[in-house]
Amino acid sequence: MKGFFRLFFGKLFDTFEKPYYTYLEDYVIFSNSAASLLSFLEDYEQKNLLKNSPVFKKAWSDFANSSTLFLYVDTHRFFPQLQTIMNSKTWQELQADKESLYKFPYWSLQLTGENRSATLHYTMGYDARATIPNMEEELEDTEMKEEATTEKELMNELKRFYIEKFQGNVLREFYPEGGLKSETEIREGRRHGRHREYYENGKLKLRGKYTRNLRKGTWKYYTEEGKFDKKEKY
């Protein structure tokens, strides 16, 4: 129902033409994108969460357990997204400082209040050894993401969400202990779309794409420690 969420949650939902949502334990999760919501659920099921990130744990250790506002930014993940909200000149200037910016893997702030006083706590992490990811790999990641987006556009987003989540067109294999071993998108009974495999410790082992049961594009392989190992092109 159009306007339903705005009625209860305010003007924030004016820009949500189709506010998708789901329940997760004691929370209701909203999104204006069914694909994003699905991605979030998959990450949650695979325990790919901030609370399991060593970098986030380090940042969180500097703050109080409760606050009015808490903000955390992963610089390495956030930096590439800036290009979409900046003009070309500003983006080029920022690119010139990229090496320095990447040495600050995160920044976070917390606002706490007591009685009539407020305290703002701000921290930035620093890692002198941090390096800029290989630009060729970044380009390939972008191309793979664009290809995946193109595939998703062929099907109504909401319809795709229900098919993937409830009608089983994502083939999953599991280790005897219950951990996820692999997941592959299926179309008309054939491997067609994204494919990922995982080690027993949950780390990503490889990722790539199938087209009608055949490997296509760039496939990337990783070590059990999560580091990039090699790539193969098909």
mmCIF file of C-alpha atoms in Angstrom:
data_model
loop_
_atom_site.group_PDB
_atom_site.id
_atom_site.type_symbol
_atom_site.label_atom_id
_atom_site.label_comp_id
_atom_site.label_asym_id
_atom_site.label_seq_id
_atom_site.Cartn_x
_atom_site.Cartn_y
_atom_site.Cartn_z
ATOM 1 C CA MET A 1 0.000 0.000 0.000
ATOM 2 C CA LYS A 2 1.516 3.282 -1.106
ATOM 3 C CA GLY A 3 2.153 5.623 1.814
ATOM 4 C CA PHE A 4 1.662 2.895 4.432
ATOM 5 C CA PHE A 5 5.214 3.013 5.798
ATOM 6 C CA ARG A 6 5.319 6.810 5.745
ATOM 7 C CA LEU A 7 2.235 6.822 7.949
ATOM 8 C CA PHE A 8 4.090 4.992 10.702
ATOM 9 C CA PHE A 9 7.748 5.927 10.145
ATOM 10 C CA GLY A 10 7.682 9.454 8.729
ATOM 11 C CA LYS A 11 9.096 11.297 5.721
ATOM 12 C CA LEU A 12 12.095 8.963 5.411
ATOM 13 C CA PHE A 13 9.883 6.611 3.411
ATOM 14 C CA ASP A 14 8.758 9.286 0.930
ATOM 15 C CA THR A 15 11.554 8.172 -1.400
ATOM 16 C CA PHE A 16 10.745 4.463 -1.024
ATOM 17 C CA GLU A 17 8.460 3.595 -3.920
ATOM 18 C CA LYS A 18 8.600 -0.079 -3.004
ATOM 19 C CA PRO A 19 9.825 -0.509 0.586
ATOM 20 C CA TYR A 20 10.593 -4.208 0.953
ATOM 21 C CA TYR A 21 10.956 -5.626 4.446
ATOM 22 C CA THR A 22 11.451 -8.836 6.402
ATOM 23 C CA TYR A 23 11.680 -9.996 10.008
ATOM 24 C CA LEU A 24 14.971 -11.093 11.532
ATOM 25 C CA GLU A 25 14.860 -12.178 15.171
ATOM 26 C CA ASP A 26 13.623 -9.085 17.073
ATOM 27 C CA TYR A 27 14.111 -6.663 14.188
ATOM 28 C CA VAL A 28 12.282 -5.531 11.056
ATOM 29 C CA ILE A 29 14.666 -4.863 8.163
ATOM 30 C CA PHE A 30 13.627 -2.339 5.487
ATOM 31 C CA SER A 31 15.113 -1.754 2.053
ATOM 32 C CA ASN A 32 14.101 -0.042 -1.187
ATOM 33 C CA SER A 33 15.779 -2.908 -3.078
ATOM 34 C CA ALA A 34 14.740 -6.561 -2.916
ATOM 35 C CA ALA A 35 18.189 -7.607 -4.168
ATOM 36 C CA SER A 36 19.889 -5.711 -1.321
ATOM 37 C CA LEU A 37 17.552 -7.308 1.193
ATOM 38 C CA LEU A 38 18.324 -10.758 -0.172
ATOM 39 C CA SER A 39 22.061 -10.041 -0.060
ATOM 40 C CA PHE A 40 21.746 -8.959 3.573
ATOM 41 C CA LEU A 41 19.896 -12.159 4.512
ATOM 42 C CA GLU A 42 22.499 -14.313 2.782
ATOM 43 C CA ASP A 43 25.321 -12.515 4.620
ATOM 44 C CA TYR A 44 23.491 -13.014 7.917
ATOM 45 C CA GLU A 45 22.998 -16.735 7.311
ATOM 46 C CA GLN A 46 26.699 -17.111 6.443
ATOM 47 C CA LYS A 47 27.717 -15.054 9.510
ATOM 48 C CA ASN A 48 29.412 -12.476 7.280
ATOM 49 C CA LEU A 49 28.689 -9.799 9.877
ATOM 50 C CA LEU A 50 30.403 -6.727 11.276
ATOM 51 C CA LYS A 51 30.581 -8.279 14.723
ATOM 52 C CA ASN A 52 32.802 -11.011 13.237
ATOM 53 C CA SER A 53 35.188 -8.513 11.626
ATOM 54 C CA PRO A 54 38.498 -8.036 13.518
ATOM 55 C CA VAL A 55 38.719 -4.435 12.258
ATOM 56 C CA PHE A 56 35.234 -3.603 13.516
ATOM 57 C CA LYS A 57 35.905 -5.299 16.862
ATOM 58 C CA LYS A 58 38.957 -3.101 17.306
ATOM 59 C CA ALA A 59 36.927 0.028 16.534
ATOM 60 C CA TRP A 60 34.059 -1.017 18.813
ATOM 61 C CA SER A 61 36.413 -1.606 21.737
ATOM 62 C CA ASP A 62 37.044 2.154 21.915
ATOM 63 C CA PHE A 63 33.387 3.024 22.547
ATOM 64 C CA ALA A 64 30.712 2.691 25.203
ATOM 65 C CA ASN A 65 28.179 -0.142 24.885
ATOM 66 C CA SER A 66 25.222 2.210 24.473
ATOM 67 C CA SER A 67 24.797 5.536 22.675
ATOM 68 C CA THR A 68 22.365 7.877 20.981
ATOM 69 C CA LEU A 69 24.173 7.622 17.655
ATOM 70 C CA PHE A 70 26.909 5.330 16.367
ATOM 71 C CA LEU A 71 28.455 5.480 12.894
ATOM 72 C CA TYR A 72 31.098 3.164 11.430
ATOM 73 C CA VAL A 73 32.656 3.447 7.960
ATOM 74 C CA ASP A 74 34.891 0.844 6.325
ATOM 75 C CA THR A 75 37.099 3.086 4.173
ATOM 76 C CA HIS A 76 38.166 0.353 1.743
ATOM 77 C CA ARG A 77 34.540 -0.542 0.980
ATOM 78 C CA PHE A 78 33.178 2.986 1.071
ATOM 79 C CA PHE A 79 35.786 4.731 -1.085
ATOM 80 C CA PRO A 80 34.748 3.219 -4.476
ATOM 81 C CA GLN A 81 31.116 4.232 -3.809
ATOM 82 C CA LEU A 82 32.073 7.906 -3.626
ATOM 83 C CA GLN A 83 32.514 8.101 -7.384
ATOM 84 C CA THR A 84 28.752 7.884 -7.895
ATOM 85 C CA ILE A 85 28.040 10.943 -5.721
ATOM 86 C CA MET A 86 30.920 13.218 -6.764
ATOM 87 C CA ASN A 87 31.620 15.235 -9.865
ATOM 88 C CA SER A 88 34.574 14.122 -11.995
ATOM 89 C CA LYS A 89 36.915 16.894 -10.804
ATOM 90 C CA THR A 90 36.392 16.151 -7.099
ATOM 91 C CA TRP A 91 36.750 12.425 -7.736
ATOM 92 C CA GLN A 92 40.078 12.926 -9.539
ATOM 93 C CA GLU A 93 41.374 15.043 -6.662
ATOM 94 C CA LEU A 94 40.345 12.359 -4.197
ATOM 95 C CA GLN A 95 42.021 9.679 -6.317
ATOM 96 C CA ALA A 96 45.319 11.559 -5.928
ATOM 97 C CA ASP A 97 45.109 11.036 -2.144
ATOM 98 C CA LYS A 98 43.862 7.457 -2.353
ATOM 99 C CA GLU A 99 47.081 5.871 -1.087
ATOM 100 C CA SER A 100 46.983 7.998 2.064
ATOM 101 C CA LEU A 101 43.261 7.425 2.628
ATOM 102 C CA TYR A 102 43.642 3.651 2.416
ATOM 103 C CA LYS A 103 46.004 3.735 5.381
ATOM 104 C CA PHE A 104 42.969 4.641 7.494
ATOM 105 C CA PRO A 105 40.906 1.420 7.203
ATOM 106 C CA TYR A 106 38.007 2.745 9.241
ATOM 107 C CA TRP A 107 36.599 5.756 11.021
ATOM 108 C CA SER A 108 33.769 5.863 13.509
ATOM 109 C CA LEU A 109 31.979 8.206 15.851
ATOM 110 C CA GLN A 110 29.632 7.895 18.787
ATOM 111 C CA LEU A 111 27.288 10.416 20.369
ATOM 112 C CA THR A 112 26.286 9.809 23.977
ATOM 113 C CA GLY A 113 24.215 11.919 26.304
ATOM 114 C CA GLU A 114 23.650 12.188 30.016
ATOM 115 C CA ASN A 115 21.193 14.633 31.596
ATOM 116 C CA ARG A 116 21.703 17.828 29.565
ATOM 117 C CA SER A 117 25.227 17.178 28.331
ATOM 118 C CA ALA A 118 26.396 15.380 25.205
ATOM 119 C CA THR A 119 29.731 13.810 24.309
ATOM 120 C CA LEU A 120 31.060 13.160 20.810
ATOM 121 C CA HIS A 121 33.727 10.475 20.480
ATOM 122 C CA TYR A 122 35.530 10.123 17.136
ATOM 123 C CA THR A 123 38.261 7.669 16.145
ATOM 124 C CA MET A 124 40.165 6.686 13.015
ATOM 125 C CA GLY A 125 42.138 3.503 12.543
ATOM 126 C CA TYR A 126 45.616 3.657 11.023
ATOM 127 C CA ASP A 127 47.577 0.943 9.244
ATOM 128 C CA ALA A 128 50.900 2.015 7.720
ATOM 129 C CA ARG A 129 51.106 -1.295 5.811
ATOM 130 C CA ALA A 130 47.759 -0.874 4.033
ATOM 131 C CA THR A 131 48.037 -0.807 0.237
ATOM 132 C CA ILE A 132 45.676 0.024 -2.595
ATOM 133 C CA PRO A 133 44.057 -3.095 -4.119
ATOM 134 C CA ASN A 134 45.213 -4.129 -7.567
ATOM 135 C CA MET A 135 43.401 -1.862 -10.034
ATOM 136 C CA GLU A 136 42.928 -4.678 -12.536
ATOM 137 C CA GLU A 137 41.154 -6.737 -9.900
ATOM 138 C CA GLU A 138 38.969 -3.760 -8.971
ATOM 139 C CA LEU A 139 38.011 -3.298 -12.636
ATOM 140 C CA GLU A 140 37.108 -6.970 -12.989
ATOM 141 C CA ASP A 141 35.028 -6.801 -9.796
ATOM 142 C CA THR A 142 33.125 -3.858 -11.273
ATOM 143 C CA GLU A 143 32.570 -5.681 -14.558
ATOM 144 C CA MET A 144 31.285 -8.766 -12.755
ATOM 145 C CA LYS A 145 28.940 -6.603 -10.683
ATOM 146 C CA GLU A 146 27.646 -4.851 -13.809
ATOM 147 C CA GLU A 147 27.048 -8.177 -15.528
ATOM 148 C CA ALA A 148 25.150 -9.453 -12.503
ATOM 149 C CA THR A 149 23.043 -6.294 -12.450
ATOM 150 C CA THR A 150 22.213 -6.740 -16.123
ATOM 151 C CA GLU A 151 21.030 -10.280 -15.448
ATOM 152 C CA LYS A 152 18.837 -9.099 -12.595
ATOM 153 C CA GLU A 153 17.228 -6.462 -14.819
ATOM 154 C CA LEU A 154 15.898 -9.207 -17.068
ATOM 155 C CA MET A 155 13.487 -10.202 -14.303
ATOM 156 C CA ASN A 156 11.255 -8.147 -12.077
ATOM 157 C CA GLU A 157 13.225 -7.516 -8.860
ATOM 158 C CA LEU A 158 10.474 -8.644 -6.491
ATOM 159 C CA LYS A 159 9.761 -11.747 -8.562
ATOM 160 C CA ARG A 160 13.451 -12.639 -8.554
ATOM 161 C CA PHE A 161 13.580 -12.221 -4.778
ATOM 162 C CA TYR A 162 10.774 -14.718 -4.203
ATOM 163 C CA ILE A 163 12.128 -17.187 -6.748
ATOM 164 C CA GLU A 164 15.619 -17.155 -5.239
ATOM 165 C CA LYS A 165 14.405 -17.324 -1.659
ATOM 166 C CA PHE A 166 11.435 -19.648 -1.896
ATOM 167 C CA GLN A 167 11.418 -21.467 -5.222
ATOM 168 C CA GLY A 168 14.939 -22.859 -5.075
ATOM 169 C CA ASN A 169 16.759 -21.571 -8.133
ATOM 170 C CA VAL A 170 19.938 -21.220 -6.054
ATOM 171 C CA LEU A 171 21.590 -24.604 -5.697
ATOM 172 C CA ARG A 172 23.417 -24.972 -2.379
ATOM 173 C CA GLU A 173 25.722 -27.746 -1.191
ATOM 174 C CA PHE A 174 26.756 -28.215 2.427
ATOM 175 C CA TYR A 175 29.580 -29.902 4.320
ATOM 176 C CA PRO A 176 28.661 -32.875 6.577
ATOM 177 C CA GLU A 177 28.953 -30.569 9.603
ATOM 178 C CA GLY A 178 26.373 -28.196 8.113
ATOM 179 C CA GLY A 179 28.569 -25.375 6.767
ATOM 180 C CA LEU A 180 27.890 -23.959 3.306
ATOM 181 C CA LYS A 181 30.126 -25.567 0.662
ATOM 182 C CA SER A 182 28.888 -23.917 -2.548
ATOM 183 C CA GLU A 183 26.009 -21.957 -4.070
ATOM 184 C CA THR A 184 25.138 -21.651 -7.743
ATOM 185 C CA GLU A 185 22.377 -19.815 -9.549
ATOM 186 C CA ILE A 186 20.202 -22.143 -11.623
ATOM 187 C CA ARG A 187 18.101 -21.373 -14.682
ATOM 188 C CA GLU A 188 15.965 -23.986 -16.415
ATOM 189 C CA GLY A 189 17.786 -26.745 -14.562
ATOM 190 C CA ARG A 190 21.269 -25.629 -15.625
ATOM 191 C CA ARG A 191 24.030 -23.712 -13.859
ATOM 192 C CA HIS A 192 23.565 -20.178 -15.105
ATOM 193 C CA GLY A 193 24.720 -17.151 -13.121
ATOM 194 C CA ARG A 194 26.910 -16.563 -10.113
ATOM 195 C CA HIS A 195 28.832 -19.411 -8.460
ATOM 196 C CA ARG A 196 30.722 -19.426 -5.164
ATOM 197 C CA GLU A 197 32.546 -22.097 -3.179
ATOM 198 C CA TYR A 198 33.667 -21.918 0.444
ATOM 199 C CA TYR A 199 36.201 -23.617 2.686
ATOM 200 C CA GLU A 200 34.978 -25.459 5.780
ATOM 201 C CA ASN A 201 36.060 -22.472 7.882
ATOM 202 C CA GLY A 202 33.526 -20.315 6.000
ATOM 203 C CA LYS A 203 36.083 -18.351 3.964
ATOM 204 C CA LEU A 204 35.438 -17.802 0.265
ATOM 205 C CA LYS A 205 37.316 -20.373 -1.858
ATOM 206 C CA LEU A 206 36.433 -19.251 -5.386
ATOM 207 C CA ARG A 207 33.876 -17.257 -7.326
ATOM 208 C CA GLY A 208 32.861 -16.961 -10.930
ATOM 209 C CA LYS A 209 29.950 -17.260 -13.341
ATOM 210 C CA TYR A 210 28.304 -20.001 -15.353
ATOM 211 C CA THR A 211 26.486 -19.621 -18.663
ATOM 212 C CA ARG A 212 24.411 -22.686 -19.543
ATOM 213 C CA ASN A 213 26.601 -25.014 -17.448
ATOM 214 C CA LEU A 214 29.860 -23.595 -18.870
ATOM 215 C CA ARG A 215 32.350 -21.467 -16.959
ATOM 216 C CA LYS A 216 32.490 -17.933 -18.327
ATOM 217 C CA GLY A 217 34.468 -14.769 -17.638
ATOM 218 C CA THR A 218 37.013 -14.429 -14.837
ATOM 219 C CA TRP A 219 37.116 -16.935 -11.977
ATOM 220 C CA LYS A 220 38.992 -15.946 -8.824
ATOM 221 C CA TYR A 221 40.528 -18.254 -6.233
ATOM 222 C CA TYR A 222 41.401 -17.506 -2.600
ATOM 223 C CA THR A 223 43.432 -19.157 0.141
ATOM 224 C CA GLU A 224 41.929 -20.486 3.368
ATOM 225 C CA GLU A 225 43.179 -17.297 5.025
ATOM 226 C CA GLY A 226 40.995 -15.214 2.694
ATOM 227 C CA LYS A 227 43.800 -13.832 0.524
ATOM 228 C CA PHE A 228 43.570 -13.641 -3.262
ATOM 229 C CA ASP A 229 45.448 -16.564 -4.858
ATOM 230 C CA LYS A 230 44.951 -16.609 -8.617
ATOM 231 C CA LYS A 231 42.470 -16.048 -11.435
ATOM 232 C CA GLU A 232 41.477 -17.928 -14.560
ATOM 233 C CA LYS A 233 39.679 -16.655 -17.637
ATOM 234 C CA TYR A 234 37.256 -18.707 -19.708
#
